[in-house]
Amino acid sequence: MTAGGTTRRDFLYLTTGALGAVGAVGVAWPFVNQMRPDASTLALASVEVDVSSLEPGMSLTVKWRGKPVFIRNRTPEEIEASKTVPVSELKDPIARNANLDAAAEATDTARSAGEGKENWLVMVGVCTHLGCIPLGTSGEYNGWFCPCHGSVYDTSGRIRKGPAPENMHIPVFAFTSDTVIKVG
Ligand code: FES
């Protein structure tokens, strides 16, 4: 090994090391910056909705984590129509309710906000076929109808006909007062 060769290798090593350090500093800042959730991300983590103005038969849609969430104050007739269907007749017998056990059955109560609040349906308004947004108070069951490929959902958002494989999903939510629902 010659003295000249050693010097050159040391030089190359130091040069590479210096570039590496500069490069690391160059990418570290934006990476750290991206990991810090900004205000808009935090705001979307959950959303509080005042539902006091929703009379029976009225709905509203809120955006939560980039998706529409349908909140409907169902009429007694809509609740009854859903309650009378045996779970065994459903295409998807699972509640798909993030607030319940994953195996919970898709009864009307399990799809709704629960006992005493069966009139409230809170549901991610995305068709479980390929992700279109279904139309409300539409279709054969007067629930939701997805015009993209004809999926028909009932008054508790359960898939009844068409290509969609699952009931529309119920997100984590809770009433924080009699008239305010927190989604997420
Ligand atoms: S996306 Fe709704 S039926 Fe296909």
PDB file of C-alpha atoms and ligand atoms in Angstrom:
ATOM      1  CA  MET A   1       0.000   0.000   0.000  1.00  0.00           C
ATOM      2  CA  THR A   2       1.518   3.353  -0.990  1.00  0.00           C
ATOM      3  CA  ALA A   3       1.275   6.474   1.046  1.00  0.00           C
ATOM      4  CA  GLY A   4      -0.321   8.175  -1.944  1.00  0.00           C
ATOM      5  CA  GLY A   5      -2.982   5.468  -2.251  1.00  0.00           C
ATOM      6  CA  THR A   6      -3.925   5.747   1.432  1.00  0.00           C
ATOM      7  CA  THR A   7      -4.249   9.499   1.172  1.00  0.00           C
ATOM      8  CA  ARG A   8      -6.546   9.196  -1.828  1.00  0.00           C
ATOM      9  CA  ARG A   9      -8.756   6.649  -0.103  1.00  0.00           C
ATOM     10  CA  ASP A  10      -8.953   8.836   3.006  1.00  0.00           C
ATOM     11  CA  PHE A  11      -9.821  11.792   0.861  1.00  0.00           C
ATOM     12  CA  LEU A  12     -12.545   9.881  -0.948  1.00  0.00           C
ATOM     13  CA  TYR A  13     -13.892   8.589   2.337  1.00  0.00           C
ATOM     14  CA  LEU A  14     -14.038  12.045   3.898  1.00  0.00           C
ATOM     15  CA  THR A  15     -15.632  13.533   0.821  1.00  0.00           C
ATOM     16  CA  THR A  16     -18.324  10.858   0.778  1.00  0.00           C
ATOM     17  CA  GLY A  17     -18.883  11.267   4.500  1.00  0.00           C
ATOM     18  CA  ALA A  18     -19.267  15.007   4.164  1.00  0.00           C
ATOM     19  CA  LEU A  19     -21.748  14.668   1.317  1.00  0.00           C
ATOM     20  CA  GLY A  20     -23.668  12.079   3.260  1.00  0.00           C
ATOM     21  CA  ALA A  21     -23.942  14.372   6.269  1.00  0.00           C
ATOM     22  CA  VAL A  22     -25.124  17.273   4.141  1.00  0.00           C
ATOM     23  CA  GLY A  23     -27.573  15.022   2.374  1.00  0.00           C
ATOM     24  CA  ALA A  24     -28.937  13.718   5.658  1.00  0.00           C
ATOM     25  CA  VAL A  25     -29.484  17.225   6.960  1.00  0.00           C
ATOM     26  CA  GLY A  26     -31.131  18.114   3.674  1.00  0.00           C
ATOM     27  CA  VAL A  27     -33.762  15.379   3.912  1.00  0.00           C
ATOM     28  CA  ALA A  28     -34.163  15.288   7.681  1.00  0.00           C
ATOM     29  CA  TRP A  29     -35.884  18.659   7.983  1.00  0.00           C
ATOM     30  CA  PRO A  30     -38.770  18.126   5.586  1.00  0.00           C
ATOM     31  CA  PHE A  31     -39.272  14.610   6.964  1.00  0.00           C
ATOM     32  CA  VAL A  32     -39.543  15.848  10.536  1.00  0.00           C
ATOM     33  CA  ASN A  33     -41.798  18.636   9.346  1.00  0.00           C
ATOM     34  CA  GLN A  34     -44.124  16.136   7.657  1.00  0.00           C
ATOM     35  CA  MET A  35     -44.371  14.013  10.779  1.00  0.00           C
ATOM     36  CA  ARG A  36     -45.792  16.904  12.774  1.00  0.00           C
ATOM     37  CA  PRO A  37     -49.587  16.850  12.163  1.00  0.00           C
ATOM     38  CA  ASP A  38     -50.749  20.301  11.139  1.00  0.00           C
ATOM     39  CA  ALA A  39     -53.917  21.941  12.366  1.00  0.00           C
ATOM     40  CA  SER A  40     -56.056  20.768   9.461  1.00  0.00           C
ATOM     41  CA  THR A  41     -55.078  17.122  10.020  1.00  0.00           C
ATOM     42  CA  LEU A  42     -55.946  17.355  13.701  1.00  0.00           C
ATOM     43  CA  ALA A  43     -59.252  19.024  12.889  1.00  0.00           C
ATOM     44  CA  LEU A  44     -60.195  16.163  10.590  1.00  0.00           C
ATOM     45  CA  ALA A  45     -59.381  13.465  13.139  1.00  0.00           C
ATOM     46  CA  SER A  46     -62.830  14.013  14.609  1.00  0.00           C
ATOM     47  CA  VAL A  47     -65.685  16.309  13.819  1.00  0.00           C
ATOM     48  CA  GLU A  48     -68.520  17.516  16.050  1.00  0.00           C
ATOM     49  CA  VAL A  49     -71.900  18.027  14.452  1.00  0.00           C
ATOM     50  CA  ASP A  50     -74.894  19.858  15.889  1.00  0.00           C
ATOM     51  CA  VAL A  51     -77.932  17.847  14.807  1.00  0.00           C
ATOM     52  CA  SER A  52     -80.556  19.885  16.681  1.00  0.00           C
ATOM     53  CA  SER A  53     -82.068  21.216  13.452  1.00  0.00           C
ATOM     54  CA  LEU A  54     -82.575  17.770  11.898  1.00  0.00           C
ATOM     55  CA  GLU A  55     -86.255  16.875  12.093  1.00  0.00           C
ATOM     56  CA  PRO A  56     -87.293  13.254  11.477  1.00  0.00           C
ATOM     57  CA  GLY A  57     -86.810  12.510   7.787  1.00  0.00           C
ATOM     58  CA  MET A  58     -83.939  14.973   7.413  1.00  0.00           C
ATOM     59  CA  SER A  59     -80.271  14.224   6.752  1.00  0.00           C
ATOM     60  CA  LEU A  60     -77.026  16.083   6.563  1.00  0.00           C
ATOM     61  CA  THR A  61     -73.629  15.156   5.234  1.00  0.00           C
ATOM     62  CA  VAL A  62     -70.357  16.087   6.912  1.00  0.00           C
ATOM     63  CA  LYS A  63     -66.857  15.524   5.641  1.00  0.00           C
ATOM     64  CA  TRP A  64     -64.710  13.418   7.939  1.00  0.00           C
ATOM     65  CA  ARG A  65     -61.208  12.248   7.064  1.00  0.00           C
ATOM     66  CA  GLY A  66     -61.926  13.032   3.431  1.00  0.00           C
ATOM     67  CA  LYS A  67     -65.113  10.967   3.294  1.00  0.00           C
ATOM     68  CA  PRO A  68     -68.774  11.937   3.446  1.00  0.00           C
ATOM     69  CA  VAL A  69     -70.602  10.858   6.565  1.00  0.00           C
ATOM     70  CA  PHE A  70     -74.384  10.727   6.340  1.00  0.00           C
ATOM     71  CA  ILE A  71     -76.299  11.592   9.497  1.00  0.00           C
ATOM     72  CA  ARG A  72     -80.007  10.876   9.252  1.00  0.00           C
ATOM     73  CA  ASN A  73     -82.811  11.366  11.716  1.00  0.00           C
ATOM     74  CA  ARG A  74     -84.943   8.457  10.592  1.00  0.00           C
ATOM     75  CA  THR A  75     -88.726   8.438  10.659  1.00  0.00           C
ATOM     76  CA  PRO A  76     -90.630   5.784  12.659  1.00  0.00           C
ATOM     77  CA  GLU A  77     -91.634   4.229   9.320  1.00  0.00           C
ATOM     78  CA  GLU A  78     -88.009   3.940   8.191  1.00  0.00           C
ATOM     79  CA  ILE A  79     -87.010   2.326  11.477  1.00  0.00           C
ATOM     80  CA  GLU A  80     -89.937  -0.092  11.307  1.00  0.00           C
ATOM     81  CA  ALA A  81     -89.160  -1.050   7.699  1.00  0.00           C
ATOM     82  CA  SER A  82     -85.615  -1.928   8.726  1.00  0.00           C
ATOM     83  CA  LYS A  83     -86.560  -3.720  11.955  1.00  0.00           C
ATOM     84  CA  THR A  84     -88.950  -6.119  10.237  1.00  0.00           C
ATOM     85  CA  VAL A  85     -86.232  -7.681   8.050  1.00  0.00           C
ATOM     86  CA  PRO A  86     -84.708 -10.857   9.542  1.00  0.00           C
ATOM     87  CA  VAL A  87     -80.898 -10.727   9.629  1.00  0.00           C
ATOM     88  CA  SER A  88     -80.881 -14.112   7.868  1.00  0.00           C
ATOM     89  CA  GLU A  89     -82.328 -12.434   4.768  1.00  0.00           C
ATOM     90  CA  LEU A  90     -79.574  -9.862   4.527  1.00  0.00           C
ATOM     91  CA  LYS A  91     -76.836 -10.059   1.949  1.00  0.00           C
ATOM     92  CA  ASP A  92     -74.359  -8.867   4.588  1.00  0.00           C
ATOM     93  CA  PRO A  93     -75.434 -10.013   8.083  1.00  0.00           C
ATOM     94  CA  ILE A  94     -72.619  -8.107   9.846  1.00  0.00           C
ATOM     95  CA  ALA A  95     -73.350  -4.732  11.473  1.00  0.00           C
ATOM     96  CA  ARG A  96     -70.107  -3.100  10.166  1.00  0.00           C
ATOM     97  CA  ASN A  97     -70.364  -0.802  13.154  1.00  0.00           C
ATOM     98  CA  ALA A  98     -66.983   0.366  14.481  1.00  0.00           C
ATOM     99  CA  ASN A  99     -68.586   0.987  17.875  1.00  0.00           C
ATOM    100  CA  LEU A 100     -69.533  -2.672  18.308  1.00  0.00           C
ATOM    101  CA  ASP A 101     -67.875  -6.050  18.240  1.00  0.00           C
ATOM    102  CA  ALA A 102     -66.665  -6.905  14.733  1.00  0.00           C
ATOM    103  CA  ALA A 103     -69.018  -9.908  14.641  1.00  0.00           C
ATOM    104  CA  ALA A 104     -72.142  -8.006  15.755  1.00  0.00           C
ATOM    105  CA  GLU A 105     -75.191  -8.789  13.633  1.00  0.00           C
ATOM    106  CA  ALA A 106     -76.736  -6.215  11.354  1.00  0.00           C
ATOM    107  CA  THR A 107     -79.963  -5.709  13.307  1.00  0.00           C
ATOM    108  CA  ASP A 108     -81.547  -2.303  12.966  1.00  0.00           C
ATOM    109  CA  THR A 109     -80.518  -1.379  16.512  1.00  0.00           C
ATOM    110  CA  ALA A 110     -76.904  -2.427  15.850  1.00  0.00           C
ATOM    111  CA  ARG A 111     -76.830  -0.233  12.775  1.00  0.00           C
ATOM    112  CA  SER A 112     -78.337   2.756  14.569  1.00  0.00           C
ATOM    113  CA  ALA A 113     -77.043   4.892  17.435  1.00  0.00           C
ATOM    114  CA  GLY A 114     -78.435   2.253  19.806  1.00  0.00           C
ATOM    115  CA  GLU A 115     -81.339   1.765  22.184  1.00  0.00           C
ATOM    116  CA  GLY A 116     -83.336   4.928  22.692  1.00  0.00           C
ATOM    117  CA  LYS A 117     -81.568   6.563  19.767  1.00  0.00           C
ATOM    118  CA  GLU A 118     -82.618   4.207  16.995  1.00  0.00           C
ATOM    119  CA  ASN A 119     -83.764   7.168  14.954  1.00  0.00           C
ATOM    120  CA  TRP A 120     -80.148   8.260  14.417  1.00  0.00           C
ATOM    121  CA  LEU A 121     -78.137   6.666  11.660  1.00  0.00           C
ATOM    122  CA  VAL A 122     -74.519   7.790  11.282  1.00  0.00           C
ATOM    123  CA  MET A 123     -72.770   6.141   8.369  1.00  0.00           C
ATOM    124  CA  VAL A 124     -69.845   6.587   6.009  1.00  0.00           C
ATOM    125  CA  GLY A 125     -71.592   7.518   2.772  1.00  0.00           C
ATOM    126  CA  VAL A 126     -69.418   5.448   0.484  1.00  0.00           C
ATOM    127  CA  CYS A 127     -70.736   2.543  -1.567  1.00  0.00           C
ATOM    128  CA  THR A 128     -68.908  -0.634  -0.575  1.00  0.00           C
ATOM    129  CA  HIS A 129     -68.696  -1.724  -4.211  1.00  0.00           C
ATOM    130  CA  LEU A 130     -66.264   0.725  -5.780  1.00  0.00           C
ATOM    131  CA  GLY A 131     -66.630   3.805  -3.645  1.00  0.00           C
ATOM    132  CA  CYS A 132     -69.281   6.002  -5.258  1.00  0.00           C
ATOM    133  CA  ILE A 133     -71.470   8.184  -3.075  1.00  0.00           C
ATOM    134  CA  PRO A 134     -75.018   6.783  -2.961  1.00  0.00           C
ATOM    135  CA  LEU A 135     -78.140   8.947  -3.229  1.00  0.00           C
ATOM    136  CA  GLY A 136     -80.399   9.240  -0.178  1.00  0.00           C
ATOM    137  CA  THR A 137     -84.117   8.386   0.136  1.00  0.00           C
ATOM    138  CA  SER A 138     -83.777   6.494  -3.117  1.00  0.00           C
ATOM    139  CA  GLY A 139     -84.051   2.995  -4.464  1.00  0.00           C
ATOM    140  CA  GLU A 140     -86.406   0.118  -3.890  1.00  0.00           C
ATOM    141  CA  TYR A 141     -86.130   0.284  -0.092  1.00  0.00           C
ATOM    142  CA  ASN A 142     -86.282   4.066   0.109  1.00  0.00           C
ATOM    143  CA  GLY A 143     -82.831   4.024   1.687  1.00  0.00           C
ATOM    144  CA  TRP A 144     -79.842   4.750  -0.544  1.00  0.00           C
ATOM    145  CA  PHE A 145     -79.203   3.966  -4.167  1.00  0.00           C
ATOM    146  CA  CYS A 146     -75.800   3.938  -5.829  1.00  0.00           C
ATOM    147  CA  PRO A 147     -76.224   4.985  -9.462  1.00  0.00           C
ATOM    148  CA  CYS A 148     -72.766   3.791 -10.478  1.00  0.00           C
ATOM    149  CA  HIS A 149     -73.681   0.107 -10.744  1.00  0.00           C
ATOM    150  CA  GLY A 150     -77.077  -0.129  -9.097  1.00  0.00           C
ATOM    151  CA  SER A 151     -76.452  -1.103  -5.473  1.00  0.00           C
ATOM    152  CA  VAL A 152     -79.544  -0.695  -3.299  1.00  0.00           C
ATOM    153  CA  TYR A 153     -79.319  -0.059   0.445  1.00  0.00           C
ATOM    154  CA  ASP A 154     -82.201  -0.047   2.937  1.00  0.00           C
ATOM    155  CA  THR A 155     -83.166   2.531   5.567  1.00  0.00           C
ATOM    156  CA  SER A 156     -80.355   1.419   7.872  1.00  0.00           C
ATOM    157  CA  GLY A 157     -77.766   1.441   5.089  1.00  0.00           C
ATOM    158  CA  ARG A 158     -77.636  -2.324   4.669  1.00  0.00           C
ATOM    159  CA  ILE A 159     -76.912  -3.671   1.208  1.00  0.00           C
ATOM    160  CA  ARG A 160     -79.997  -5.379  -0.185  1.00  0.00           C
ATOM    161  CA  LYS A 161     -79.398  -5.648  -3.947  1.00  0.00           C
ATOM    162  CA  GLY A 162     -76.678  -5.011  -6.474  1.00  0.00           C
ATOM    163  CA  PRO A 163     -72.949  -5.654  -6.560  1.00  0.00           C
ATOM    164  CA  ALA A 164     -71.866  -3.992  -3.274  1.00  0.00           C
ATOM    165  CA  PRO A 165     -70.627  -6.700  -0.885  1.00  0.00           C
ATOM    166  CA  GLU A 166     -71.090  -4.990   2.480  1.00  0.00           C
ATOM    167  CA  ASN A 167     -73.386  -2.706   4.404  1.00  0.00           C
ATOM    168  CA  MET A 168     -72.188   0.875   4.449  1.00  0.00           C
ATOM    169  CA  HIS A 169     -69.807   1.305   7.336  1.00  0.00           C
ATOM    170  CA  ILE A 170     -70.655   2.931  10.656  1.00  0.00           C
ATOM    171  CA  PRO A 171     -67.744   5.038  11.956  1.00  0.00           C
ATOM    172  CA  VAL A 172     -66.753   5.536  15.569  1.00  0.00           C
ATOM    173  CA  PHE A 173     -69.090   8.183  16.935  1.00  0.00           C
ATOM    174  CA  ALA A 174     -70.764   9.289  20.159  1.00  0.00           C
ATOM    175  CA  PHE A 175     -73.290  11.806  21.377  1.00  0.00           C
ATOM    176  CA  THR A 176     -71.452  14.412  23.442  1.00  0.00           C
ATOM    177  CA  SER A 177     -74.799  15.988  24.364  1.00  0.00           C
ATOM    178  CA  ASP A 178     -78.432  15.401  23.379  1.00  0.00           C
ATOM    179  CA  THR A 179     -77.878  17.279  20.135  1.00  0.00           C
ATOM    180  CA  VAL A 180     -74.188  16.976  19.296  1.00  0.00           C
ATOM    181  CA  ILE A 181     -72.582  13.975  17.644  1.00  0.00           C
ATOM    182  CA  LYS A 182     -68.822  13.560  17.588  1.00  0.00           C
ATOM    183  CA  VAL A 183     -67.626  11.475  14.650  1.00  0.00           C
ATOM    184  CA  GLY A 184     -64.188   9.921  15.033  1.00  0.00           C
TER     185      GLY A 184
HETATM  186  S1  FES B   1     -69.763   1.895  -6.733  1.00  0.00           S
HETATM  187 FE1  FES B   1     -71.774   1.714  -5.980  1.00  0.00          FE
HETATM  188  S2  FES B   1     -72.618   0.118  -7.153  1.00  0.00           S
HETATM  189 FE2  FES B   1     -70.591   0.253  -7.879  1.00  0.00          FE
END
